[in-house]
Coordinates of C-alpha atoms in Angstrom, one line a residue:
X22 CA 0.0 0.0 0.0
X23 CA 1.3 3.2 -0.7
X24 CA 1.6 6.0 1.9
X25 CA -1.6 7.2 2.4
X26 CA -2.7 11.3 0.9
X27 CA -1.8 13.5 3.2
X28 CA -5.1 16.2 1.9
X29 CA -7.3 13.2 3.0
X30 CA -9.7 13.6 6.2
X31 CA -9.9 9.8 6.8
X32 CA -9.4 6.5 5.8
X33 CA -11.1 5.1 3.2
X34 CA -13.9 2.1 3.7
X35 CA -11.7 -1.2 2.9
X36 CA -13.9 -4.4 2.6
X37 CA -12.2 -8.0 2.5
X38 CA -13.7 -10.4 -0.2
X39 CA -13.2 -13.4 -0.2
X40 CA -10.1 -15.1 -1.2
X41 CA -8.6 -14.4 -5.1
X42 CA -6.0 -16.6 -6.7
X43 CA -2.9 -15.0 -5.6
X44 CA -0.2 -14.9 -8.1
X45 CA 3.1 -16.5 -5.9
X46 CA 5.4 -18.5 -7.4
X47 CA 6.3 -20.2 -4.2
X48 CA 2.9 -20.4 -1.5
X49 CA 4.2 -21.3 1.8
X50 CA 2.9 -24.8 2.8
X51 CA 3.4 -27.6 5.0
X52 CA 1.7 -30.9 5.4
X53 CA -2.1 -31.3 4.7
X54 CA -2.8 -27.2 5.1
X55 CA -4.1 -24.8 2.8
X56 CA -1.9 -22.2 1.1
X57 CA -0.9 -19.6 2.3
X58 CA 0.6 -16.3 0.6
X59 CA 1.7 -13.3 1.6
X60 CA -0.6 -10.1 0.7
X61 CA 1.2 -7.4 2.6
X62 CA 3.7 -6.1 4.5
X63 CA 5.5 -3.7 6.6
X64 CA 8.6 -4.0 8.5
X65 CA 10.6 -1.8 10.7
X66 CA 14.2 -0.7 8.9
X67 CA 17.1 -1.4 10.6
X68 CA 20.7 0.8 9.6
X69 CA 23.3 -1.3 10.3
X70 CA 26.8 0.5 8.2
X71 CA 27.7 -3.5 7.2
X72 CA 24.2 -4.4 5.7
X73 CA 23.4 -3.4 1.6
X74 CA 21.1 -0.9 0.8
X75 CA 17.8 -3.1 0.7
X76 CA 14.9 -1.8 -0.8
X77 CA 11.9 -4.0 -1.5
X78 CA 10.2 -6.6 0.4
X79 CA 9.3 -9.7 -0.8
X80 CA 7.6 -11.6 1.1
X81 CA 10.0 -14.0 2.4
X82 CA 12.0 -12.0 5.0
X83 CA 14.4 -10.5 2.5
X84 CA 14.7 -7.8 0.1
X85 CA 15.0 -6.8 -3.2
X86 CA 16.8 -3.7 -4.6
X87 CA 15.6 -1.3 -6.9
X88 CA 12.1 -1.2 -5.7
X89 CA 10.3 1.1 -3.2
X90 CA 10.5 0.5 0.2
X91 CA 8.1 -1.1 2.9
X92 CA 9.5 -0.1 5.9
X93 CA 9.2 2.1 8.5
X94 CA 12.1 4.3 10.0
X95 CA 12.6 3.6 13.6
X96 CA 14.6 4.0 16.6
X97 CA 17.5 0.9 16.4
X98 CA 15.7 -0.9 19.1
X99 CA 12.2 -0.5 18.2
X100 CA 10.2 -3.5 17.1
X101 CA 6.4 -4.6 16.7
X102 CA 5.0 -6.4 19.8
X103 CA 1.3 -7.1 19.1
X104 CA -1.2 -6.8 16.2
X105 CA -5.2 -7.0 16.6
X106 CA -8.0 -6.7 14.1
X107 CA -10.5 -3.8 14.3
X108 CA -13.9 -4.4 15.5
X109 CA -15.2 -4.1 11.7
X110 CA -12.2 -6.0 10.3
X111 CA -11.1 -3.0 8.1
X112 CA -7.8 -2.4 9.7
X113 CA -5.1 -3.8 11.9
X114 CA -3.9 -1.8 15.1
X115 CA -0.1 -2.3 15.9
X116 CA 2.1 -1.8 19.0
X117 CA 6.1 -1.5 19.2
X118 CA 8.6 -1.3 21.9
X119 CA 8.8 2.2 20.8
X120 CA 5.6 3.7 23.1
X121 CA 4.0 3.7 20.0
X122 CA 0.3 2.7 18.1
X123 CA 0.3 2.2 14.5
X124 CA -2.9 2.0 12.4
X125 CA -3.0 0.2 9.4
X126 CA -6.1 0.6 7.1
X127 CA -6.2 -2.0 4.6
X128 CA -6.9 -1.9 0.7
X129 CA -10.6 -2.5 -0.1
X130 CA -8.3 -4.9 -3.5
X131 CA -6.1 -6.6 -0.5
X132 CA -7.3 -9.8 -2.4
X133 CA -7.2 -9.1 -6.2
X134 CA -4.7 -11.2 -8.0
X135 CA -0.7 -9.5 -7.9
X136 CA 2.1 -10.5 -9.0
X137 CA 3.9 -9.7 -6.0
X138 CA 3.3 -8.7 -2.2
X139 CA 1.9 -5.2 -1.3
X140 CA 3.6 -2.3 0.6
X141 CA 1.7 -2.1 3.9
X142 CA 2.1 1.7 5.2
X143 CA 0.7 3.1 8.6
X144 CA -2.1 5.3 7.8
X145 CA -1.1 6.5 11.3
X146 CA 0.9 6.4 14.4
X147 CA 0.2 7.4 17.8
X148 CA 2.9 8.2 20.3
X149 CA 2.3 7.2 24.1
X150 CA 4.0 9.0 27.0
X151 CA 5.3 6.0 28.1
X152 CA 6.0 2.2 27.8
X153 CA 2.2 0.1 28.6
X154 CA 1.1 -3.3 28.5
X155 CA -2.4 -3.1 27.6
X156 CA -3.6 -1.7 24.4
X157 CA -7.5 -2.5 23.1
X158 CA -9.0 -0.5 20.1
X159 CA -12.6 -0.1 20.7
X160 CA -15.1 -3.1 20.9
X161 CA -17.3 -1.0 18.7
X162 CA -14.8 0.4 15.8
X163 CA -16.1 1.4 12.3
X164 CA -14.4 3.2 9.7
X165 CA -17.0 5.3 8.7
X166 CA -17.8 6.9 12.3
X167 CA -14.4 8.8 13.5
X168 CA -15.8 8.6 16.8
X169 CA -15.7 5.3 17.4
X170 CA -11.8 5.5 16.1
X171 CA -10.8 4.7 19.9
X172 CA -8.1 2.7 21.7
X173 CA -8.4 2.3 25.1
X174 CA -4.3 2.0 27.0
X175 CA -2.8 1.8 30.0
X176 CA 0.6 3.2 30.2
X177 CA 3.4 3.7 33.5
X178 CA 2.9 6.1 35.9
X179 CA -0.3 7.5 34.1
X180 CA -4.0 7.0 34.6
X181 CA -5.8 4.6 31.9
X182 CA -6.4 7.1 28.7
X183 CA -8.8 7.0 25.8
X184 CA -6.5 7.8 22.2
X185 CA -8.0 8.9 19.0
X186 CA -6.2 6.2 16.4
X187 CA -6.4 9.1 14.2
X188 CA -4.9 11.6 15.0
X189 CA -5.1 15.4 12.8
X190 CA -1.6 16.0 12.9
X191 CA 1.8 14.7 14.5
X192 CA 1.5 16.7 17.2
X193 CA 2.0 14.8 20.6
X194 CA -1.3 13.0 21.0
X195 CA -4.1 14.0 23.2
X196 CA -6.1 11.7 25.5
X197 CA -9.5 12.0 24.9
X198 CA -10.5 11.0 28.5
X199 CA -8.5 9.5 31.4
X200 CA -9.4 6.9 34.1
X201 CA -8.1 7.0 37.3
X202 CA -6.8 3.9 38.9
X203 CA -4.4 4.3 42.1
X204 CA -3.4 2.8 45.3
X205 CA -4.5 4.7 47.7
X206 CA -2.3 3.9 50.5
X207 CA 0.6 5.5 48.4
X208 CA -1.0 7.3 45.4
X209 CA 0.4 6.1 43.3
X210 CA -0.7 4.9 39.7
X211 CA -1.4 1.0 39.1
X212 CA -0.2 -0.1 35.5
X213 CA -2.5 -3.0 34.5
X214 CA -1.4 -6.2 33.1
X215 CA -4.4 -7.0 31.3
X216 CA -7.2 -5.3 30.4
X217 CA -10.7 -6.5 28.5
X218 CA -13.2 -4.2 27.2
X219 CA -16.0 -6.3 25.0
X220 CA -18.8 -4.8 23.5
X221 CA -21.3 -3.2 23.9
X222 CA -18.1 -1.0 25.1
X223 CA -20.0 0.2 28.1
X224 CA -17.2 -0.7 30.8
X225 CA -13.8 -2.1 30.9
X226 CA -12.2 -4.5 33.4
X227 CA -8.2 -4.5 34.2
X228 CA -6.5 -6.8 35.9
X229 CA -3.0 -5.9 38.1
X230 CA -1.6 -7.4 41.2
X231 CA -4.2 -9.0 42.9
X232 CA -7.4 -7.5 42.3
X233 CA -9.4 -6.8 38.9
X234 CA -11.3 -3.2 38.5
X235 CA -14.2 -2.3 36.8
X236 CA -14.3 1.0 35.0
X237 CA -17.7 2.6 34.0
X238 CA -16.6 4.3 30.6
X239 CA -18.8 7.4 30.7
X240 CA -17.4 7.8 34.8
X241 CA -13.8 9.3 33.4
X242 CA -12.1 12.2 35.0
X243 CA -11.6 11.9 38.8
X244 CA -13.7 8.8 39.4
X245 CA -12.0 5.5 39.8
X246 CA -13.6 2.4 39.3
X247 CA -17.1 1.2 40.1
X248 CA -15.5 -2.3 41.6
X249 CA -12.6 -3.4 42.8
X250 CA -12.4 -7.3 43.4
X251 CA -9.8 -8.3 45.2
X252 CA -8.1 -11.8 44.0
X253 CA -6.9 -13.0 47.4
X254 CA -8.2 -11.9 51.1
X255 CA -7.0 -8.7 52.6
X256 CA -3.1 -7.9 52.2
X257 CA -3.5 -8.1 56.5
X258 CA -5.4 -11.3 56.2
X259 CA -3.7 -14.3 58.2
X260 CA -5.5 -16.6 55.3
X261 CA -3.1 -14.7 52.6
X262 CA -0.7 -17.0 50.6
X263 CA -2.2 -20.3 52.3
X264 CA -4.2 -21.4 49.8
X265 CA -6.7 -19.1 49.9
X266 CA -7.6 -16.9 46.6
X267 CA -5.7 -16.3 43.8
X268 CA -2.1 -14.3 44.8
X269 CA -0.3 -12.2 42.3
X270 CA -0.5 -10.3 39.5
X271 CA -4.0 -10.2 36.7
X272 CA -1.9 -10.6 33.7
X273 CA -4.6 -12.2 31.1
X274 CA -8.2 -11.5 30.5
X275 CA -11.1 -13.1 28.4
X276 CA -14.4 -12.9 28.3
X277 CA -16.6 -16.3 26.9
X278 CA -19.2 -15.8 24.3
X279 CA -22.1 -14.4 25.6
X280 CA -24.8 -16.9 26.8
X281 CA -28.9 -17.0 25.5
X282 CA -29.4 -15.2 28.7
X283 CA -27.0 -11.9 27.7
X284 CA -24.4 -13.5 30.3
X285 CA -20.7 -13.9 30.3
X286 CA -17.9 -15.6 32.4
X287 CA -14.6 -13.7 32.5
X288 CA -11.3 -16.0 32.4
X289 CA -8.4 -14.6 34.8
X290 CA -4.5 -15.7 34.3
X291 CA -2.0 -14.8 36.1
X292 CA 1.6 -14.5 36.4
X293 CA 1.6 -17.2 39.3
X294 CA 0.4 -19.6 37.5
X295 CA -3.6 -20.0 38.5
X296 CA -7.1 -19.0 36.3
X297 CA -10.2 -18.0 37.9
X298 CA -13.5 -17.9 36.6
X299 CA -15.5 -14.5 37.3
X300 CA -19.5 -14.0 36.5
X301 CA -19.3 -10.1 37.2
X302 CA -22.6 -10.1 36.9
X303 CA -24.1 -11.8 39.7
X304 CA -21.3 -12.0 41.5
X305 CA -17.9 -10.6 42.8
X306 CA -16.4 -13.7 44.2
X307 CA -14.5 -16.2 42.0
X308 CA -16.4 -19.3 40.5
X309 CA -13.8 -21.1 40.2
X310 CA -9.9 -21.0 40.4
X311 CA -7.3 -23.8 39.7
X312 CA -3.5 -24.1 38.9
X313 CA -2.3 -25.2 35.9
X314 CA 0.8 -26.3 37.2
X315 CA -1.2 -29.3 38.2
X316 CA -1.0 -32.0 35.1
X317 CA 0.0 -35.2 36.8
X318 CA -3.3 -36.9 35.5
X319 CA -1.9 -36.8 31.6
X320 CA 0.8 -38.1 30.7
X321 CA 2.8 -35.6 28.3
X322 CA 1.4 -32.4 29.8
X323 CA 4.3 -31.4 32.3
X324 CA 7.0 -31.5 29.5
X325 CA 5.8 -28.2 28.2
X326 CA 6.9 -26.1 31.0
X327 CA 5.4 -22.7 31.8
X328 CA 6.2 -19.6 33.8
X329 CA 3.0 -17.8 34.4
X330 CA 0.4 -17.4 32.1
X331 CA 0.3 -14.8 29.1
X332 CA -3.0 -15.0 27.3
X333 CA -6.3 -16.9 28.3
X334 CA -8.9 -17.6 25.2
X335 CA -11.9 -18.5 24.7
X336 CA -13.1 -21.2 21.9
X337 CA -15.8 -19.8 19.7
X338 CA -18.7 -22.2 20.8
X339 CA -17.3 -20.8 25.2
X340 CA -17.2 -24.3 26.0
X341 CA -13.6 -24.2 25.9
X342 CA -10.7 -22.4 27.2
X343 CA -6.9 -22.3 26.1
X344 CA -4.5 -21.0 28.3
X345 CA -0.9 -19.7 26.8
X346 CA 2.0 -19.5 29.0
X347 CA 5.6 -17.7 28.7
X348 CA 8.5 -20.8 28.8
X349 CA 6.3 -23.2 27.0
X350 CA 6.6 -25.7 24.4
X351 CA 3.0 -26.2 24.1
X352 CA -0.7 -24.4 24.8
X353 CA -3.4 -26.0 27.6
X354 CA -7.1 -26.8 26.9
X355 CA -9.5 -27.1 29.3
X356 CA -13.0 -28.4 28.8
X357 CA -14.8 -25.5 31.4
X358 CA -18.4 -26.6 30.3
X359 CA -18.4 -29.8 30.3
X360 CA -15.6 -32.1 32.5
X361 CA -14.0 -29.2 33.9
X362 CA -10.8 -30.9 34.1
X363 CA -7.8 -30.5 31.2
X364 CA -8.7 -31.9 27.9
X365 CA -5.8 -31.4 25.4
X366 CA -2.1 -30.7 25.4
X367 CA -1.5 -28.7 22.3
X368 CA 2.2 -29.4 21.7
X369 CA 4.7 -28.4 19.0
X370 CA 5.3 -24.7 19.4
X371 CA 8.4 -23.3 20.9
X372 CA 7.6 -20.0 23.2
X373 CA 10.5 -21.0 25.1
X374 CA 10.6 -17.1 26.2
X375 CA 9.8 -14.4 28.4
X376 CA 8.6 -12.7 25.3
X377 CA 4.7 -12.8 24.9
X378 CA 3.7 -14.8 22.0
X379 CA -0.3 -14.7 22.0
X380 CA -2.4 -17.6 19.8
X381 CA -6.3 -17.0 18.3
X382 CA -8.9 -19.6 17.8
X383 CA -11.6 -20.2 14.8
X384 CA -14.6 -21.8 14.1
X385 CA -12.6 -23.8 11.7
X386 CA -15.7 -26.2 10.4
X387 CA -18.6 -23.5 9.9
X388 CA -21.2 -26.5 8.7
X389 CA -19.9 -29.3 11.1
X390 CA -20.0 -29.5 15.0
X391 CA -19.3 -26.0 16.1
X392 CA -17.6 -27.4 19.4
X393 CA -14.7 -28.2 17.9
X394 CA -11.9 -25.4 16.1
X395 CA -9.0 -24.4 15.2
X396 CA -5.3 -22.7 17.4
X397 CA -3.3 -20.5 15.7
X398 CA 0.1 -19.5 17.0
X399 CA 3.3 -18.2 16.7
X400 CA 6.3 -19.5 17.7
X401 CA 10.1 -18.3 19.0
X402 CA 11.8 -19.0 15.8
X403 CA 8.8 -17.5 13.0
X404 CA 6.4 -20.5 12.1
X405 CA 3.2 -20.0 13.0
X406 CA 1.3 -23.2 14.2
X407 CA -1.6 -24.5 13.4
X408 CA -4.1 -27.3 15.3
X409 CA -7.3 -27.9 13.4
X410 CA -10.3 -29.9 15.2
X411 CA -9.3 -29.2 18.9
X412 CA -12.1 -30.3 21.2
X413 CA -11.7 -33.9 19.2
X414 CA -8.9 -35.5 21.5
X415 CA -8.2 -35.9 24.7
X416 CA -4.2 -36.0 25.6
X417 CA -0.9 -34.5 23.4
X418 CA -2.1 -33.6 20.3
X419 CA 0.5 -32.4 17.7
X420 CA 0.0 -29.5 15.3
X421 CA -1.8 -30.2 12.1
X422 CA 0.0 -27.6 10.1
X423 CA 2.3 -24.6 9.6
X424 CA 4.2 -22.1 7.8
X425 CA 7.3 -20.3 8.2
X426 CA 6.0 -16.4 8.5
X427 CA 9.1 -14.7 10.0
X428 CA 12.5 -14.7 11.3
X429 CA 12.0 -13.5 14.9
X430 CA 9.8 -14.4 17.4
X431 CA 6.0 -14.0 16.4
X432 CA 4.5 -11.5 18.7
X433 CA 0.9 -12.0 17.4
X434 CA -0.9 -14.3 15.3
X435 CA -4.7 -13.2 14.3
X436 CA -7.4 -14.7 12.3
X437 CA -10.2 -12.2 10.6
X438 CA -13.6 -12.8 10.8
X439 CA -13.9 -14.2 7.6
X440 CA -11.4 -17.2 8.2
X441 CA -9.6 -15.9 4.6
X442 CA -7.3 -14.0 6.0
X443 CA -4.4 -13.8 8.9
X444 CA -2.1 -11.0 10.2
X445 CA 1.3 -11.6 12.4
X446 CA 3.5 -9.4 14.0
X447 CA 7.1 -10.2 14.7
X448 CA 10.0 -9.1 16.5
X449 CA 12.0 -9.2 19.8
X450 CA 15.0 -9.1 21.8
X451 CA 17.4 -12.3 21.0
X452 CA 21.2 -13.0 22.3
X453 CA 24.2 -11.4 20.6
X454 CA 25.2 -13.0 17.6
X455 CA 29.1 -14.4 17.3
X456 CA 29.3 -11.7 14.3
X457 CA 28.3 -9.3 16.9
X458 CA 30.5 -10.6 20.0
X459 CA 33.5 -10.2 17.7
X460 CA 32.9 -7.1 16.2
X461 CA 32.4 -5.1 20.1
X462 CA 35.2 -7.0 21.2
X463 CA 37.7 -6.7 18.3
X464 CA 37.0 -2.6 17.7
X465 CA 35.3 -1.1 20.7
X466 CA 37.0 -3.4 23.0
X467 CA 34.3 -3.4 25.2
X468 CA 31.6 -6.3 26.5
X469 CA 28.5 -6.6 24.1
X470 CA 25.0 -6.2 25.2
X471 CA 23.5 -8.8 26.7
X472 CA 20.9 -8.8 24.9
X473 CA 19.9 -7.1 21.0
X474 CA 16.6 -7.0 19.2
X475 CA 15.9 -9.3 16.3
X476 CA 17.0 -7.8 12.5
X477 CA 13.7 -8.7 11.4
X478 CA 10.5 -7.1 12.9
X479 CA 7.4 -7.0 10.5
X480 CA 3.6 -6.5 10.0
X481 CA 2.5 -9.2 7.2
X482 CA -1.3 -10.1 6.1
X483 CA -1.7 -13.7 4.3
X484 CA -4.4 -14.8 2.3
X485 CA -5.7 -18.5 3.6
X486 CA -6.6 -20.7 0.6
X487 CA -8.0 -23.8 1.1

């Protein structure tokens, strides 16, 4: 995509169609999955003085010269973190290590026949005052009404703000409205972890060390949150740490599908290592809570690992819930609705990181039995996994698919609505390279950084054909 005009008010109203034959002379594909080829992408330019001048992307993490570029100028350590779809599926919504939101609005022709992949340009980019966690456009985001053009963050030392994705100009941006969430025996701001605003948009929730708030979204300004619920007793309780509630910190939130009633149950992971189960509406005490550190009764499941839990999801149909974990080789499935105990091991993806690597789920079969679907996610070294018919097996199951999609660490891997389409993210901080060791130790004479960021950090679309 070319930059976008700078005399134009707005984006324009991109549709996705459904999938055209892509012109690639080499689809990537692996096993018994469909094809898959790039449509688009954008990655983050990194000047090294040893590197050629590169110049065009395409489509398989290198370059070509001669072309025009897809890349965006950066700080040296800047890379993408997380990607997510718009409520209306029009655009993508990026966030790098830079305190920064870029909004990508895509082509309404993202799917007409080309001969080679598309440059992918931010149509814009908001800067944050400082480095957050937590980033959710709006639950009810549409292209053609600016006001719903929302993203709701949570950055350090600042209340939780309301940003305008698109901004008029580059001036620093402007909070639209501000929510104020402190500790009051010192003061001080709390950063969430998580935070989950589902539609209607009405409220938010956020989770931080041991409690979850609920915001009112109309109550900004000096008001604080409607509800706090506290994960374990009171801090002076002599029932804290022994056994009792849920200790540390609210780092993953997800709300199941809502019910024939209008209701909901909110999944909460945290950084310790447990979920609780939350029905906000009836009730502010936990439903249920349970480590999943606790897999002695399958065989297979304790090989993955895990250090605290990064991402809780819901499958499509809410009978279902998948819980991802930093340090893992693999991706938990518990069967909440009906045994309530684990059902699945999803093994075969390496997030052996403290980098969070977040998955999605599908409705994979839209005709067949709409309890079982599909895990998508990315993986430390690029691929991006795939495990069709989950809710099928109980035990290990290994991934049915996957592609190689970058050459970092795959932030995030999403699926749009209409199942014809996927977006990652990728990018990170990896360990020196020998080339790099030798290089600070044979001129500068000094020790090299313990750690660098990845030379490849990118925002690509795919087109899914089956």
């Amino acid at each position: 995509m070319d930059d976008p005009d700078p005399d134009h008010d707005g984006p324009t109203n991109p549709e996705l169609a459904k999938p055209g034959a892509i012109s690639d002379d080499q689809p990537n594909r692996q096993q018994s999955g469909p094809a898959v080829h790039l449509l688009a992408g954008n990655a983050i330019a990194r000047h090294r003085q040893d590197a050629p001048d590169h110049h065009h992307y395409d489509g398989h993490d290198s370059f070509r010269s001669g072309a025009k570029k897809a890349v965006t100028n950066s700080s040296p350590q800047e890379f993408y973190t997380s990607a997510q779809w718009t409520a209306d599926g029009t655009s993508l919504v990026a966030s790098s290590s830079y305190n920064s939101i870029s909004t990508f609005v895509l082509p309404s022709d993202l799917l007409d026949p080309s001969s080679q992949p598309r440059n992918l340009a931010p149509q814009s980019t908001v800067r944050l005052p400082e480095p957050t966690q937590t980033i959710l456009p709006a639950p009810y985001f549409s292209l053609a009404e600016a006001a719903t053009q929302t993203a709701l963050v949570g950055c350090r030392d600042h209340p939780l703000q309301l940003y305008h994705l698109f901004p008029r100009d580059d001036a620093p941006a402007v909070p639209l409205a501000s929510y104020k969430l402190i500790r009051h025996e010192t003061e001080e701001f709390i950063t969430p972890s998580s935070m989950l605003w589902e539609s209607p948009g009405t409220h938010f929730l956020c989770g931080s060390a041991n409690r979850l708030d609920y915001f009112d979204m109309s109550r900004h300004g000096s008001d604080g949150p409607l509800l706090t619920i506290p994960t374990i007793p009171s801090k002076r309780h002599i029932s804290k740490g022994s056994g009792v509630g849920m200790k540390g910190t609210v780092s993953a939130l997800a709300a199941s599908p809502m019910d024939a009633n209008g209701g909901s149950i909110v999944a909460a992971g945290m950084w310790t290592r447990w979920v609780g189960l939350y029905d906000l509406h009836r009730s502010e005490k936990v439903v249920a809570n349970w480590t999943v550190s606790n897999t002695d009764d399958m065989d297979g499941a304790a090989e993955i690992g895990g250090q605290g839990i990064v991402q809780v999801r819901w499958s499509p149909c809410g009978r279902y819930l998948v819980v991802n974990e930093r340090q893992s080789t693999g991706l938990l499935v518990y069967d909440i609705r009906g045994s309530g105990r684990l059902l699945s091991v999803l093994r075969g993806r390496d997030a052996a990181t403290q980098q969070k690597l977040t998955c999605d789920v599908f409705q994979g079969n839209q005709y067949g039995d709409a309890s079982f679907f599909e895990v998508w996610a990315g993986s430390k070294d690029g691929s991006v996994i795939v495990w069709e018919d989950v809710g099928t097996s109980f035990g290990v199951v290994e991934p049915t698919w996957q592609w190689k999609a970058h050459e970092s660490p795959v932030g995030s891997t999403i699926l749009h609505s209409s199942g014809s389409v996927a977006a990652t993210c990728s990018g990170g901080w990896g360990a020196p390279s020998d080339g790099d060791i030798d290089d600070d130790f044979g001129e500068a004479k000094s020790l090299p950084n313990s750690q660098r960021v990845f030379d490849e950090s990118g925002v690509k679309v795919w087109s899914i054909v089956s």
